[in-house]
Amino acid sequence: DIQMTQSPSSLSASVGDRVTITCRASQYISTYLNWYQQKPGKAPKLLIFAASNLQVGVPSWFSGSGSGTEFTLTISSLQPEDFATYYCQQSYTFPPTFGGGTKVDFK
Amino acid sequence: QVPLQESGPGLVKPSETLSLICTVSGGSINNFYWSWIRQPPGKGLQWIGYIYPTGSALYTPSLKSRVTISADTSKNQVSLKLSSVTAADTAVYYCARLPYVSAYFDFWGQGSLVTVSS
């Protein structure tokens, strides 16, 4: 299985901060990388697919980049509703695998 | 939006079979892949398997011997059965849609907590 490693595992930030989360794959996955946001007690929500494509309805302050084995999720200006846990997921090979998550909380 | 609703017992005894149903509203389950994903309390996400309603199912190797995913197109439902459960199978179980294989999970159910305990 391809291992997905996210860093950091948690971070503290303030409203308006620029936040960057990194996801590394244990082997090449092209741009088959997706990002999800999960709030407590809720299902994950798709934010970005194929590394850099914003899902319909997702605010434009979210962006994704990267290819190969290293990927980044950026929140350009953190909003109150963005405090959540973020997961990356590779869909390059079977079985699909998720990163361990990055929890973004209030500083 | 594609509403998905998981349903089933919230408590299962060890060694028994966990059974969940995902009912899809607002469109046919045909032409999409349907997946089950679980999340143990306080932990990350684990993909269990998926099915294409007019094709076969595919499962993660670590659970393959215990999992069955099936689809009932007449009821627009996808089901999950996990046999010989232990406490390690306690988790929130989600159904989710993939627009095609090797894709992303674009719609998710709200999740169903299943606790394995005697």
CSV table of C-alpha atoms in Angstrom, one decimal:
chain,number,residue,atom,x,y,z
A,1,ASP,CA,0.0,0.0,0.0
A,2,ILE,CA,1.1,3.6,-0.6
A,3,GLN,CA,1.7,5.4,2.7
A,4,MET,CA,0.5,9.0,2.9
A,5,THR,CA,2.3,11.1,5.5
A,6,GLN,CA,0.9,14.5,6.5
A,7,SER,CA,2.7,17.2,8.4
A,8,PRO,CA,2.2,18.7,10.8
A,9,SER,CA,-0.2,16.5,12.6
A,10,SER,CA,-1.6,19.5,14.3
A,11,LEU,CA,-1.2,23.3,14.2
A,12,SER,CA,-2.5,26.3,15.9
A,13,ALA,CA,-3.4,29.4,13.9
A,14,SER,CA,-5.4,32.6,14.1
A,15,VAL,CA,-8.1,33.9,11.8
A,16,GLY,CA,-6.5,35.6,8.8
A,17,ASP,CA,-3.3,33.4,9.0
A,18,ARG,CA,-1.9,31.6,5.9
A,19,VAL,CA,-1.9,27.9,6.6
A,20,THR,CA,0.1,25.2,4.7
A,21,ILE,CA,-0.3,21.5,5.1
A,22,THR,CA,2.0,19.0,3.5
A,23,CYS,CA,1.2,15.5,2.3
A,24,ARG,CA,3.9,13.1,1.1
A,25,ALA,CA,3.4,9.8,-0.7
A,26,SER,CA,5.7,6.8,-0.2
A,27,GLN,CA,5.9,6.4,-4.0
A,28,TYR,CA,5.0,8.3,-7.2
A,29,ILE,CA,1.2,9.1,-7.5
A,30,SER,CA,1.3,11.7,-10.3
A,31,THR,CA,-1.5,14.2,-9.4
A,32,TYR,CA,-3.9,11.5,-8.0
A,33,LEU,CA,-4.2,13.4,-4.7
A,34,ASN,CA,-7.3,14.6,-3.0
A,35,TRP,CA,-8.0,16.7,0.1
A,36,TYR,CA,-10.9,16.5,2.5
A,37,GLN,CA,-12.0,18.7,5.5
A,38,GLN,CA,-13.7,17.0,8.5
A,39,LYS,CA,-15.4,18.8,11.3
A,40,PRO,CA,-16.2,17.1,14.6
A,41,GLY,CA,-19.1,14.7,14.3
A,42,LYS,CA,-19.4,15.2,10.6
A,43,ALA,CA,-18.4,13.3,7.5
A,44,PRO,CA,-15.4,14.4,5.5
A,45,LYS,CA,-16.0,16.9,2.8
A,46,LEU,CA,-14.1,17.0,-0.5
A,47,LEU,CA,-12.2,20.2,-1.0
A,48,ILE,CA,-9.7,19.5,-3.8
A,49,PHE,CA,-9.3,16.7,-6.3
A,50,ALA,CA,-6.5,15.8,-8.6
A,51,ALA,CA,-4.1,17.8,-6.6
A,52,SER,CA,-5.2,21.3,-7.6
A,53,ASN,CA,-8.9,21.3,-8.7
A,54,LEU,CA,-11.3,23.0,-6.4
A,55,GLN,CA,-14.5,21.1,-5.8
A,56,VAL,CA,-17.7,23.0,-6.6
A,57,GLY,CA,-18.8,25.3,-3.8
A,58,VAL,CA,-15.4,25.3,-2.0
A,59,PRO,CA,-14.1,28.8,-1.1
A,60,SER,CA,-11.4,30.2,-3.3
A,61,TRP,CA,-9.0,30.7,-0.3
A,62,PHE,CA,-8.3,27.0,-0.5
A,63,SER,CA,-5.8,25.8,-3.0
A,64,GLY,CA,-3.7,22.7,-3.7
A,65,SER,CA,-0.5,22.0,-5.5
A,66,GLY,CA,2.1,19.4,-6.1
A,67,SER,CA,2.7,16.3,-8.1
A,68,GLY,CA,4.8,13.1,-7.9
A,69,THR,CA,5.2,12.5,-4.1
A,70,GLU,CA,4.8,15.9,-2.5
A,71,PHE,CA,1.7,18.0,-2.2
A,72,THR,CA,0.5,21.0,-0.4
A,73,LEU,CA,-2.9,22.3,0.8
A,74,THR,CA,-2.9,26.1,1.4
A,75,ILE,CA,-5.5,28.2,3.2
A,76,SER,CA,-4.6,31.7,2.2
A,77,SER,CA,-6.6,33.4,4.9
A,78,LEU,CA,-7.9,31.2,7.6
A,79,GLN,CA,-11.6,31.8,8.4
A,80,PRO,CA,-13.5,30.8,11.6
A,81,GLU,CA,-15.3,28.0,9.8
A,82,ASP,CA,-12.0,26.4,8.6
A,83,PHE,CA,-10.9,25.1,12.0
A,84,ALA,CA,-11.1,21.4,11.3
A,85,THR,CA,-9.1,18.3,10.5
A,86,TYR,CA,-7.7,17.9,7.0
A,87,TYR,CA,-6.9,14.6,5.2
A,88,CYS,CA,-5.1,13.8,2.0
A,89,GLN,CA,-5.9,10.7,0.0
A,90,GLN,CA,-4.2,9.1,-2.9
A,91,SER,CA,-6.3,7.5,-5.7
A,92,TYR,CA,-3.4,6.5,-7.9
A,93,THR,CA,-3.3,2.8,-7.0
A,94,PHE,CA,-5.3,0.2,-5.2
A,95,PRO,CA,-6.1,0.4,-2.3
A,96,PRO,CA,-6.8,4.1,-1.9
A,97,THR,CA,-5.1,5.4,1.3
A,98,PHE,CA,-5.5,8.4,3.5
A,99,GLY,CA,-3.0,10.5,5.4
A,100,GLY,CA,-3.2,10.6,9.2
A,101,GLY,CA,-4.8,14.0,9.2
A,102,THR,CA,-3.8,17.5,10.3
A,103,LYS,CA,-5.9,19.2,13.0
A,104,VAL,CA,-6.1,23.0,12.7
A,105,ASP,CA,-7.2,24.7,15.9
A,106,PHE,CA,-7.3,28.1,17.5
A,107,LYS,CA,-4.0,29.6,18.6
B,1,GLN,CA,-26.1,17.2,-3.7
B,2,VAL,CA,-26.5,13.4,-3.5
B,3,PRO,CA,-28.0,12.4,-0.1
B,4,LEU,CA,-26.6,9.2,1.3
B,5,GLN,CA,-28.0,7.7,4.4
B,6,GLU,CA,-26.4,4.8,6.4
B,7,SER,CA,-28.5,2.7,8.6
B,8,GLY,CA,-28.1,-0.4,10.7
B,9,PRO,CA,-27.5,-1.6,14.3
B,10,GLY,CA,-25.4,0.6,16.5
B,11,LEU,CA,-24.2,-2.3,18.6
B,12,VAL,CA,-22.9,-5.7,17.5
B,13,LYS,CA,-21.5,-8.5,19.6
B,14,PRO,CA,-18.0,-9.9,19.1
B,15,SER,CA,-17.8,-12.7,16.5
B,16,GLU,CA,-21.1,-11.6,14.9
B,17,THR,CA,-21.6,-9.9,11.6
B,18,LEU,CA,-21.9,-6.2,11.2
B,19,SER,CA,-24.5,-5.2,8.6
B,20,LEU,CA,-25.1,-1.7,7.2
B,21,ILE,CA,-27.2,-0.3,4.4
B,22,CYS,CA,-26.5,2.9,2.5
B,23,THR,CA,-29.6,4.4,0.8
B,24,VAL,CA,-29.0,6.8,-2.0
B,25,SER,CA,-31.5,9.5,-2.9
B,26,GLY,CA,-31.8,11.9,-5.7
B,27,GLY,CA,-30.5,9.6,-8.5
B,28,SER,CA,-29.7,6.1,-9.5
B,29,ILE,CA,-26.8,4.2,-8.1
B,30,ASN,CA,-25.9,3.0,-11.6
B,31,ASN,CA,-23.0,4.6,-13.4
B,32,PHE,CA,-21.1,5.4,-10.2
B,33,TYR,CA,-18.8,3.5,-7.8
B,34,TRP,CA,-19.9,3.2,-4.1
B,35,SER,CA,-17.5,2.8,-1.3
B,36,TRP,CA,-17.5,2.1,2.4
B,37,ILE,CA,-14.9,3.8,4.6
B,38,ARG,CA,-14.5,3.6,8.3
B,39,GLN,CA,-13.1,5.8,11.1
B,40,PRO,CA,-12.3,4.4,14.5
B,41,PRO,CA,-13.1,6.9,17.3
B,42,GLY,CA,-10.4,9.6,17.4
B,43,LYS,CA,-8.5,8.0,14.5
B,44,GLY,CA,-8.1,8.4,10.7
B,45,LEU,CA,-9.9,7.0,7.7
B,46,GLN,CA,-9.7,3.5,6.3
B,47,TRP,CA,-11.1,2.5,3.0
B,48,ILE,CA,-12.9,-0.8,3.1
B,49,GLY,CA,-14.0,-1.5,-0.4
B,50,TYR,CA,-16.2,-0.4,-3.3
B,51,ILE,CA,-18.7,-1.7,-5.8
B,52,TYR,CA,-19.9,-0.8,-9.2
B,53,PRO,CA,-23.6,-1.9,-9.3
B,54,THR,CA,-23.4,-3.7,-12.5
B,55,GLY,CA,-19.9,-5.2,-11.8
B,56,SER,CA,-18.0,-6.7,-9.0
B,57,ALA,CA,-16.7,-5.4,-5.7
B,58,LEU,CA,-13.1,-4.8,-4.6
B,59,TYR,CA,-11.9,-4.9,-1.0
B,60,THR,CA,-8.9,-3.7,0.9
B,61,PRO,CA,-6.6,-6.8,1.4
B,62,SER,CA,-6.6,-6.6,5.2
B,63,LEU,CA,-10.4,-7.0,5.4
B,64,LYS,CA,-11.0,-9.0,2.3
B,65,SER,CA,-11.7,-12.3,4.0
B,66,ARG,CA,-14.4,-10.8,6.2
B,67,VAL,CA,-16.1,-8.2,3.9
B,68,THR,CA,-19.0,-8.3,1.4
B,69,ILE,CA,-20.3,-5.2,-0.4
B,70,SER,CA,-23.3,-5.6,-2.5
B,71,ALA,CA,-25.8,-3.4,-4.4
B,72,ASP,CA,-29.6,-3.5,-4.9
B,73,THR,CA,-30.3,-1.3,-7.9
B,74,SER,CA,-34.1,-1.7,-7.4
B,75,LYS,CA,-33.9,-0.2,-4.0
B,76,ASN,CA,-31.0,2.2,-4.8
B,77,GLN,CA,-29.0,0.7,-1.9
B,78,VAL,CA,-25.5,-0.4,-1.2
B,79,SER,CA,-24.8,-2.8,1.7
B,80,LEU,CA,-21.9,-3.7,3.8
B,81,LYS,CA,-21.4,-6.9,5.8
B,82,LEU,CA,-18.3,-7.5,8.0
B,83,SER,CA,-18.1,-10.9,9.7
B,84,SER,CA,-16.4,-12.1,12.8
B,85,VAL,CA,-16.1,-8.6,14.3
B,86,THR,CA,-14.0,-7.6,17.2
B,87,ALA,CA,-13.6,-4.5,19.3
B,88,ALA,CA,-11.1,-3.3,16.7
B,89,ASP,CA,-14.0,-3.0,14.2
B,90,THR,CA,-15.7,-0.3,16.4
B,91,ALA,CA,-15.9,2.8,14.1
B,92,VAL,CA,-18.0,5.2,12.3
B,93,TYR,CA,-18.8,3.7,9.0
B,94,TYR,CA,-19.4,6.0,6.0
B,95,CYS,CA,-20.7,5.3,2.5
B,96,ALA,CA,-19.3,7.5,-0.2
B,97,ARG,CA,-19.6,7.9,-3.9
B,98,LEU,CA,-16.8,7.9,-6.5
B,99,PRO,CA,-17.6,9.3,-9.9
B,100,TYR,CA,-15.3,6.7,-11.5
B,101,VAL,CA,-12.6,4.3,-10.3
B,102,SER,CA,-9.3,5.9,-9.2
B,103,ALA,CA,-11.3,9.0,-8.3
B,104,TYR,CA,-12.1,11.0,-5.3
B,105,PHE,CA,-15.0,10.5,-2.8
B,106,ASP,CA,-17.3,13.4,-3.8
B,107,PHE,CA,-20.4,12.7,-1.7
B,108,TRP,CA,-20.5,11.1,1.8
B,109,GLY,CA,-23.2,9.9,4.1
B,110,GLN,CA,-23.4,11.3,7.6
B,111,GLY,CA,-21.9,8.1,9.0
B,112,SER,CA,-23.1,5.3,11.3
B,113,LEU,CA,-21.4,4.5,14.6
B,114,VAL,CA,-21.1,0.8,15.2
B,115,THR,CA,-19.8,-0.4,18.5
B,116,VAL,CA,-18.6,-4.0,19.0
B,117,SER,CA,-19.2,-5.1,22.5
B,118,SER,CA,-20.8,-7.9,24.5
